[in-house]
Short mmCIF file of C-alpha atoms in Angstrom, two decimals:
data_model
loop_
_atom_site.label_atom_id
_atom_site.label_comp_id
_atom_site.label_asym_id
_atom_site.label_seq_id
_atom_site.Cartn_x
_atom_site.Cartn_y
_atom_site.Cartn_z
CA MET A 1 -0.03 -0.14 0.00
CA ASN A 2 1.51 3.71 -0.88
CA THR A 3 1.09 6.75 1.22
CA ALA A 4 -0.49 9.61 -0.55
CA PRO A 5 0.44 13.26 -1.03
CA HIS A 6 -3.20 14.51 -0.67
CA ALA A 7 -5.68 15.65 1.91
CA PRO A 8 -8.73 13.36 1.52
CA GLY A 9 -12.26 14.14 1.69
CA ARG A 10 -13.86 10.91 2.36
CA LEU A 11 -12.19 8.66 4.82
CA THR A 12 -12.12 4.99 5.48
CA TYR A 13 -10.95 3.57 8.94
CA ARG A 14 -9.78 0.08 9.85
CA ASP A 15 -7.55 -1.82 12.12
CA ALA A 16 -4.19 -2.83 10.98
CA THR A 17 -3.12 -5.91 10.25
CA ALA A 18 0.47 -7.40 10.18
CA GLU A 19 0.41 -6.96 6.48
CA ASP A 20 0.23 -3.15 6.98
CA VAL A 21 3.63 -2.95 8.84
CA THR A 22 5.67 -2.06 6.02
CA SER A 23 3.45 0.88 4.75
CA LEU A 24 2.84 1.81 8.43
CA VAL A 25 6.50 2.36 9.02
CA ALA A 26 6.94 4.41 5.90
CA LEU A 27 4.10 6.68 6.95
CA ILE A 28 5.26 7.25 10.19
CA GLU A 29 8.72 7.85 9.36
CA ALA A 30 7.54 10.54 6.69
CA ALA A 31 5.69 12.27 9.28
CA TYR A 32 8.34 12.52 11.61
CA ARG A 33 12.03 11.87 10.45
CA GLY A 34 11.88 11.60 6.51
CA LYS A 35 13.18 13.70 4.15
CA ASP A 36 10.11 15.54 3.66
CA ALA A 37 9.36 15.90 7.54
CA ARG A 38 11.93 18.87 8.12
CA ALA A 39 9.55 20.89 5.99
CA SER A 40 6.43 19.57 8.19
CA TRP A 41 5.43 21.10 11.21
CA THR A 42 5.43 17.48 13.10
CA SER A 43 8.91 17.05 12.56
CA GLU A 44 11.22 15.83 15.31
CA THR A 45 14.69 16.15 13.20
CA ASP A 46 15.46 19.13 15.37
CA LEU A 47 15.37 16.60 18.63
CA LEU A 48 15.74 13.39 17.24
CA GLY A 49 17.57 11.64 14.67
CA GLY A 50 17.36 8.14 13.63
CA GLN A 51 14.31 6.41 13.23
CA ARG A 52 11.08 7.01 14.74
CA THR A 53 9.83 3.67 15.01
CA ASP A 54 10.29 0.28 13.17
CA GLU A 55 8.71 -2.71 12.01
CA ARG A 56 8.82 -4.61 15.01
CA GLY A 57 7.72 -2.03 17.25
CA VAL A 58 4.53 -1.25 15.00
CA LEU A 59 3.85 -5.04 15.03
CA GLU A 60 3.94 -5.32 18.70
CA VAL A 61 1.03 -2.36 18.69
CA ILE A 62 -0.97 -4.56 16.54
CA GLU A 63 -0.60 -7.49 18.13
CA ALA A 64 -0.93 -6.17 21.71
CA PRO A 65 -4.02 -7.24 23.84
CA GLY A 66 -6.28 -4.22 24.23
CA SER A 67 -4.34 -2.04 21.37
CA ARG A 68 -4.91 -1.32 17.86
CA LEU A 69 -3.38 0.47 15.30
CA LEU A 70 -6.12 2.60 13.15
CA MET A 71 -5.22 3.24 9.96
CA VAL A 72 -6.88 6.02 7.79
CA GLU A 73 -7.06 5.74 4.02
CA ALA A 74 -8.46 7.85 1.49
CA ASP A 75 -9.49 5.91 -1.73
CA GLY A 76 -7.39 2.84 -0.76
CA VAL A 77 -4.53 4.73 0.17
CA LEU A 78 -2.72 5.25 3.42
CA VAL A 79 -2.84 8.88 4.76
CA ALA A 80 -2.85 8.62 8.44
CA CYS A 81 -2.75 6.38 11.52
CA CYS A 82 -2.91 6.48 15.32
CA GLN A 83 -2.50 4.00 18.33
CA LEU A 84 -5.40 3.23 20.66
CA GLU A 85 -4.35 1.45 23.53
CA HIS A 86 -7.44 0.27 26.37
CA ARG A 87 -6.14 1.32 29.78
CA GLY A 88 -8.63 0.69 32.19
CA PRO A 89 -10.97 3.93 32.51
CA ALA A 90 -8.81 5.67 30.24
CA ALA A 91 -7.32 5.09 26.74
CA TYR A 92 -3.96 6.05 25.20
CA PHE A 93 -3.36 7.59 22.01
CA GLY A 94 -0.09 7.43 20.45
CA MET A 95 1.91 6.63 17.05
CA PHE A 96 -0.08 9.33 15.38
CA ALA A 97 1.09 10.16 12.06
CA VAL A 98 -0.50 12.17 8.97
CA HIS A 99 1.33 11.97 5.65
CA PRO A 100 3.38 15.49 5.43
CA ASP A 101 1.58 16.60 2.11
CA ALA A 102 -1.96 15.91 3.72
CA GLN A 103 -1.23 17.85 6.64
CA GLY A 104 -2.74 21.60 7.28
CA GLY A 105 -6.37 20.57 5.68
CA GLY A 106 -7.88 19.40 9.02
CA LEU A 107 -7.16 15.68 8.63
CA GLY A 108 -5.42 15.46 11.86
CA LYS A 109 -8.43 16.99 13.59
CA ARG A 110 -10.76 14.31 12.10
CA VAL A 111 -8.71 11.35 12.77
CA MET A 112 -8.25 12.63 16.36
CA ALA A 113 -11.93 12.91 16.79
CA GLU A 114 -12.73 9.54 15.50
CA ALA A 115 -10.33 7.98 17.66
CA GLU A 116 -11.58 9.70 20.54
CA ARG A 117 -15.19 8.63 19.61
CA ARG A 118 -13.77 5.05 19.27
CA ALA A 119 -12.19 4.79 22.58
CA GLY A 120 -15.44 5.78 24.16
CA ALA A 121 -17.93 4.06 22.52
CA ASP A 122 -15.63 0.55 22.44
CA TRP A 123 -14.17 0.76 25.64
CA GLY A 124 -16.26 3.05 27.37
CA ALA A 125 -13.03 5.12 28.29
CA GLY A 126 -13.73 8.48 30.27
CA GLU A 127 -10.32 10.12 29.34
CA MET A 128 -7.81 9.77 26.46
CA HIS A 129 -4.09 10.06 27.57
CA MET A 130 -1.19 10.81 25.40
CA SER A 131 2.53 11.60 25.79
CA VAL A 132 4.43 14.39 24.18
CA ILE A 133 7.98 15.54 24.01
CA ILE A 134 8.26 18.41 26.26
CA GLN A 135 10.05 20.59 23.94
CA ARG A 136 7.51 20.23 21.02
CA GLU A 137 5.47 23.43 22.26
CA ASP A 138 3.54 23.75 18.96
CA LEU A 139 2.50 20.44 18.96
CA ILE A 140 1.36 20.54 22.77
CA ALA A 141 -0.54 23.86 21.72
CA TRP A 142 -1.99 22.16 19.29
CA TYR A 143 -3.28 19.46 21.26
CA GLU A 144 -4.67 21.92 23.99
CA ARG A 145 -6.70 23.51 21.25
CA ARG A 146 -8.48 20.13 21.14
CA GLY A 147 -9.02 19.87 24.69
CA TYR A 148 -6.19 18.42 25.96
CA ARG A 149 -4.53 19.73 29.26
CA ARG A 150 -0.94 19.36 30.46
CA THR A 151 -0.52 17.53 33.81
CA GLY A 152 3.00 18.27 34.58
CA GLN A 153 3.44 14.45 34.73
CA LEU A 154 7.03 13.86 33.18
CA THR A 155 8.45 10.41 31.90
CA PRO A 156 12.03 10.37 31.04
CA PHE A 157 13.17 10.15 27.54
CA PRO A 158 14.42 6.30 26.72
CA TYR A 159 18.29 7.53 26.11
CA GLY A 160 20.23 4.47 24.98
CA ASP A 161 17.45 2.89 23.15
CA GLU A 162 17.65 3.76 19.22
CA ARG A 163 14.50 2.23 18.49
CA PHE A 164 13.18 5.42 19.38
CA GLY A 165 15.57 7.61 17.85
CA ILE A 166 18.93 9.20 18.56
CA PRO A 167 18.68 12.31 20.59
CA ARG A 168 20.24 15.76 19.79
CA ARG A 169 19.72 16.84 23.21
CA ASP A 170 20.25 15.70 26.87
CA ASP A 171 17.05 17.16 28.33
CA LEU A 172 13.96 15.32 26.45
CA ALA A 173 11.29 13.90 28.51
CA PHE A 174 7.61 13.10 27.58
CA GLU A 175 4.40 14.91 29.69
CA LEU A 176 1.31 13.50 30.04
CA LEU A 177 -1.89 15.09 28.25
CA VAL A 178 -5.04 14.29 29.03
CA LYS A 179 -8.30 15.07 27.89
CA ALA A 180 -11.95 14.07 29.11
CA LEU A 181 -13.96 12.18 26.52
CA ASP A 182 -17.64 13.20 25.99
CA PRO A 183 -19.73 10.12 27.10
CA GLU A 184 -22.38 11.07 24.57
CA VAL A 185 -20.11 10.78 21.59
#
């Protein structure tokens, strides 16, 4: 499956399978670390080098109990994805990627809204949690505009584990962001 350089109108959502791993890794790398990522506002290239994820990491998300990797397609072409993980009364939102050429047209907002809807409808989750690198101020502000709040709860970056990238700074950390989900959705 290819990734697409266009923002879609009609979207199709489906859970990823093992057959989708290669396409998903390509999408995630393009959004965060690929050659076109530097022009994208989601780029982490100033903070991290190396890979964003690998096939093993993506497959682990797909196969983990209580987890799904939601694929978003436009006309059968992969344009976005996100991880949803059931964690008791909350759901975790991660591995969120929108193809760089499809950003800026509201696709990310649509994907996030669908992920929140599914977490509430499928698991009865009352909150959505996510972890964001604290230096990603623009991204955190984007999430705050979507109702997420900063908690001040920090988790250290996994220095020394190159599966998550090669840090370009020694002060990286993740902050937990939380949003209450609307039970009516």
